[in-house]
Amino acid sequence: MAKRKHVLLPKSLRILSELGENIKLARLRRKLSSEQVAERANISRPTLTEIEKGSPTVSIGSYFSVLQVLGLEKDFLFLAKDDVLGRKLQDAKIKTQRRAPKRMNDE
């Protein structure tokens, strides 16, 4: 079975790249080597390198493990926290069409 290729828009790739750069800067500020972080996160060094590049092929769990090692795991709580569009839709009370009632069979 062939692997599925991750296709992301350029804007999404830039966001992931920025996330990876932020993770790398956080690691360097803490004066931790890539080997130390990889070992503590229970991932390989090449996987950490891919995370720091913002690779879309690395699992979100690996990203979380690295953030946990760096003490930044609570940052995950801010993802999708302020759902402006969702709140606007909710406030507008957009209604979906209801299905017609089921027919009753005369028996």
PDB file of C-alpha atoms in Angstrom:
ATOM      1  CA  MET A   1       0.000   0.000   0.000  1.00  0.00           C
ATOM      2  CA  ALA A   2       1.460   3.348  -1.057  1.00  0.00           C
ATOM      3  CA  LYS A   3       1.948   6.103   1.465  1.00  0.00           C
ATOM      4  CA  ARG A   4      -0.318   9.098   1.161  1.00  0.00           C
ATOM      5  CA  LYS A   5       1.492  12.308   0.368  1.00  0.00           C
ATOM      6  CA  HIS A   6       0.743  15.276   2.608  1.00  0.00           C
ATOM      7  CA  VAL A   7      -0.308  18.171   0.417  1.00  0.00           C
ATOM      8  CA  LEU A   8      -0.514  21.476   2.227  1.00  0.00           C
ATOM      9  CA  LEU A   9      -1.000  24.989   0.963  1.00  0.00           C
ATOM     10  CA  PRO A  10       2.070  27.258   1.021  1.00  0.00           C
ATOM     11  CA  LYS A  11       0.563  29.334   3.841  1.00  0.00           C
ATOM     12  CA  SER A  12       0.142  26.191   5.964  1.00  0.00           C
ATOM     13  CA  LEU A  13       3.721  25.130   5.239  1.00  0.00           C
ATOM     14  CA  ARG A  14       4.972  28.551   6.349  1.00  0.00           C
ATOM     15  CA  ILE A  15       3.027  28.225   9.608  1.00  0.00           C
ATOM     16  CA  LEU A  16       4.516  24.782  10.283  1.00  0.00           C
ATOM     17  CA  SER A  17       7.967  26.095   9.420  1.00  0.00           C
ATOM     18  CA  GLU A  18       7.532  28.946  11.893  1.00  0.00           C
ATOM     19  CA  LEU A  19       6.357  26.493  14.560  1.00  0.00           C
ATOM     20  CA  GLY A  20       9.454  24.370  13.963  1.00  0.00           C
ATOM     21  CA  GLU A  21      11.697  27.425  14.201  1.00  0.00           C
ATOM     22  CA  ASN A  22      10.004  28.461  17.469  1.00  0.00           C
ATOM     23  CA  ILE A  23      10.575  24.967  18.886  1.00  0.00           C
ATOM     24  CA  LYS A  24      14.227  25.080  17.884  1.00  0.00           C
ATOM     25  CA  LEU A  25      14.701  28.531  19.443  1.00  0.00           C
ATOM     26  CA  ALA A  26      13.030  27.325  22.667  1.00  0.00           C
ATOM     27  CA  ARG A  27      15.426  24.369  22.781  1.00  0.00           C
ATOM     28  CA  LEU A  28      18.458  26.580  22.211  1.00  0.00           C
ATOM     29  CA  ARG A  29      17.332  29.099  24.869  1.00  0.00           C
ATOM     30  CA  ARG A  30      17.219  26.237  27.352  1.00  0.00           C
ATOM     31  CA  LYS A  31      20.713  25.180  26.246  1.00  0.00           C
ATOM     32  CA  LEU A  32      19.541  21.657  25.451  1.00  0.00           C
ATOM     33  CA  SER A  33      21.157  19.609  22.720  1.00  0.00           C
ATOM     34  CA  SER A  34      19.041  17.961  20.077  1.00  0.00           C
ATOM     35  CA  GLU A  35      20.197  14.612  21.435  1.00  0.00           C
ATOM     36  CA  GLN A  36      18.938  15.457  24.942  1.00  0.00           C
ATOM     37  CA  VAL A  37      15.537  16.631  23.729  1.00  0.00           C
ATOM     38  CA  ALA A  38      15.098  13.674  21.388  1.00  0.00           C
ATOM     39  CA  GLU A  39      15.965  11.214  24.142  1.00  0.00           C
ATOM     40  CA  ARG A  40      13.618  12.848  26.669  1.00  0.00           C
ATOM     41  CA  ALA A  41      10.804  13.023  24.100  1.00  0.00           C
ATOM     42  CA  ASN A  42      11.428   9.375  23.165  1.00  0.00           C
ATOM     43  CA  ILE A  43      11.948  10.199  19.478  1.00  0.00           C
ATOM     44  CA  SER A  44      14.940   9.930  17.167  1.00  0.00           C
ATOM     45  CA  ARG A  45      17.248  12.859  16.411  1.00  0.00           C
ATOM     46  CA  PRO A  46      16.200  12.869  12.730  1.00  0.00           C
ATOM     47  CA  THR A  47      12.567  13.166  13.857  1.00  0.00           C
ATOM     48  CA  LEU A  48      13.482  16.137  16.054  1.00  0.00           C
ATOM     49  CA  THR A  49      15.272  17.693  13.087  1.00  0.00           C
ATOM     50  CA  GLU A  50      12.118  17.275  11.000  1.00  0.00           C
ATOM     51  CA  ILE A  51      10.040  18.854  13.782  1.00  0.00           C
ATOM     52  CA  GLU A  52      12.401  21.824  13.917  1.00  0.00           C
ATOM     53  CA  LYS A  53      11.997  22.194  10.145  1.00  0.00           C
ATOM     54  CA  GLY A  54       8.216  22.105  10.519  1.00  0.00           C
ATOM     55  CA  SER A  55       7.688  18.888   8.616  1.00  0.00           C
ATOM     56  CA  PRO A  56       4.026  17.960   8.021  1.00  0.00           C
ATOM     57  CA  THR A  57       4.882  14.249   8.002  1.00  0.00           C
ATOM     58  CA  VAL A  58       5.729  14.097  11.719  1.00  0.00           C
ATOM     59  CA  SER A  59       2.874  13.078  14.008  1.00  0.00           C
ATOM     60  CA  ILE A  60       1.252  15.658  16.221  1.00  0.00           C
ATOM     61  CA  GLY A  61       2.089  13.423  19.174  1.00  0.00           C
ATOM     62  CA  SER A  62       5.797  13.852  18.470  1.00  0.00           C
ATOM     63  CA  TYR A  63       5.391  17.627  18.303  1.00  0.00           C
ATOM     64  CA  PHE A  64       3.556  17.473  21.645  1.00  0.00           C
ATOM     65  CA  SER A  65       6.257  15.315  23.243  1.00  0.00           C
ATOM     66  CA  VAL A  66       8.926  17.846  22.298  1.00  0.00           C
ATOM     67  CA  LEU A  67       6.832  20.730  23.616  1.00  0.00           C
ATOM     68  CA  GLN A  68       6.366  18.771  26.846  1.00  0.00           C
ATOM     69  CA  VAL A  69      10.122  18.312  27.238  1.00  0.00           C
ATOM     70  CA  LEU A  70      10.553  22.072  26.747  1.00  0.00           C
ATOM     71  CA  GLY A  71       7.786  22.848  29.260  1.00  0.00           C
ATOM     72  CA  LEU A  72       5.534  24.346  26.590  1.00  0.00           C
ATOM     73  CA  GLU A  73       2.796  21.711  26.491  1.00  0.00           C
ATOM     74  CA  LYS A  74       0.155  24.186  27.706  1.00  0.00           C
ATOM     75  CA  ASP A  75       0.617  26.096  24.431  1.00  0.00           C
ATOM     76  CA  PHE A  76      -1.420  23.284  22.834  1.00  0.00           C
ATOM     77  CA  LEU A  77      -4.460  24.588  24.693  1.00  0.00           C
ATOM     78  CA  PHE A  78      -4.327  27.765  22.619  1.00  0.00           C
ATOM     79  CA  LEU A  79      -4.780  25.905  19.319  1.00  0.00           C
ATOM     80  CA  ALA A  80      -8.224  26.658  17.890  1.00  0.00           C
ATOM     81  CA  LYS A  81      -9.178  28.326  21.178  1.00  0.00           C
ATOM     82  CA  ASP A  82     -10.602  31.481  19.654  1.00  0.00           C
ATOM     83  CA  ASP A  83     -12.894  30.153  16.934  1.00  0.00           C
ATOM     84  CA  VAL A  84     -14.124  33.472  15.550  1.00  0.00           C
ATOM     85  CA  LEU A  85     -15.882  32.008  12.516  1.00  0.00           C
ATOM     86  CA  GLY A  86     -17.541  29.262  14.556  1.00  0.00           C
ATOM     87  CA  ARG A  87     -18.823  31.769  17.089  1.00  0.00           C
ATOM     88  CA  LYS A  88     -20.220  34.006  14.347  1.00  0.00           C
ATOM     89  CA  LEU A  89     -22.029  31.048  12.805  1.00  0.00           C
ATOM     90  CA  GLN A  90     -23.360  30.044  16.198  1.00  0.00           C
ATOM     91  CA  ASP A  91     -24.505  33.584  16.931  1.00  0.00           C
ATOM     92  CA  ALA A  92     -26.216  33.839  13.546  1.00  0.00           C
ATOM     93  CA  LYS A  93     -28.136  30.663  14.430  1.00  0.00           C
ATOM     94  CA  ILE A  94     -27.837  29.313  10.937  1.00  0.00           C
ATOM     95  CA  LYS A  95     -30.405  26.591  10.629  1.00  0.00           C
ATOM     96  CA  THR A  96     -30.035  23.451   8.619  1.00  0.00           C
ATOM     97  CA  GLN A  97     -32.979  21.988   6.795  1.00  0.00           C
ATOM     98  CA  ARG A  98     -34.885  19.420   8.767  1.00  0.00           C
ATOM     99  CA  ARG A  99     -35.710  16.115   7.218  1.00  0.00           C
ATOM    100  CA  ALA A 100     -39.279  15.379   6.370  1.00  0.00           C
ATOM    101  CA  PRO A 101     -40.996  13.175   8.948  1.00  0.00           C
ATOM    102  CA  LYS A 102     -41.047   9.456   8.268  1.00  0.00           C
ATOM    103  CA  ARG A 103     -44.168   8.111   6.644  1.00  0.00           C
ATOM    104  CA  MET A 104     -46.312   5.922   8.753  1.00  0.00           C
ATOM    105  CA  ASN A 105     -47.480   2.719   7.087  1.00  0.00           C
ATOM    106  CA  ASP A 106     -51.186   1.942   7.512  1.00  0.00           C
ATOM    107  CA  GLU A 107     -51.261  -1.627   8.663  1.00  0.00           C
TER     108      GLU A 107
END
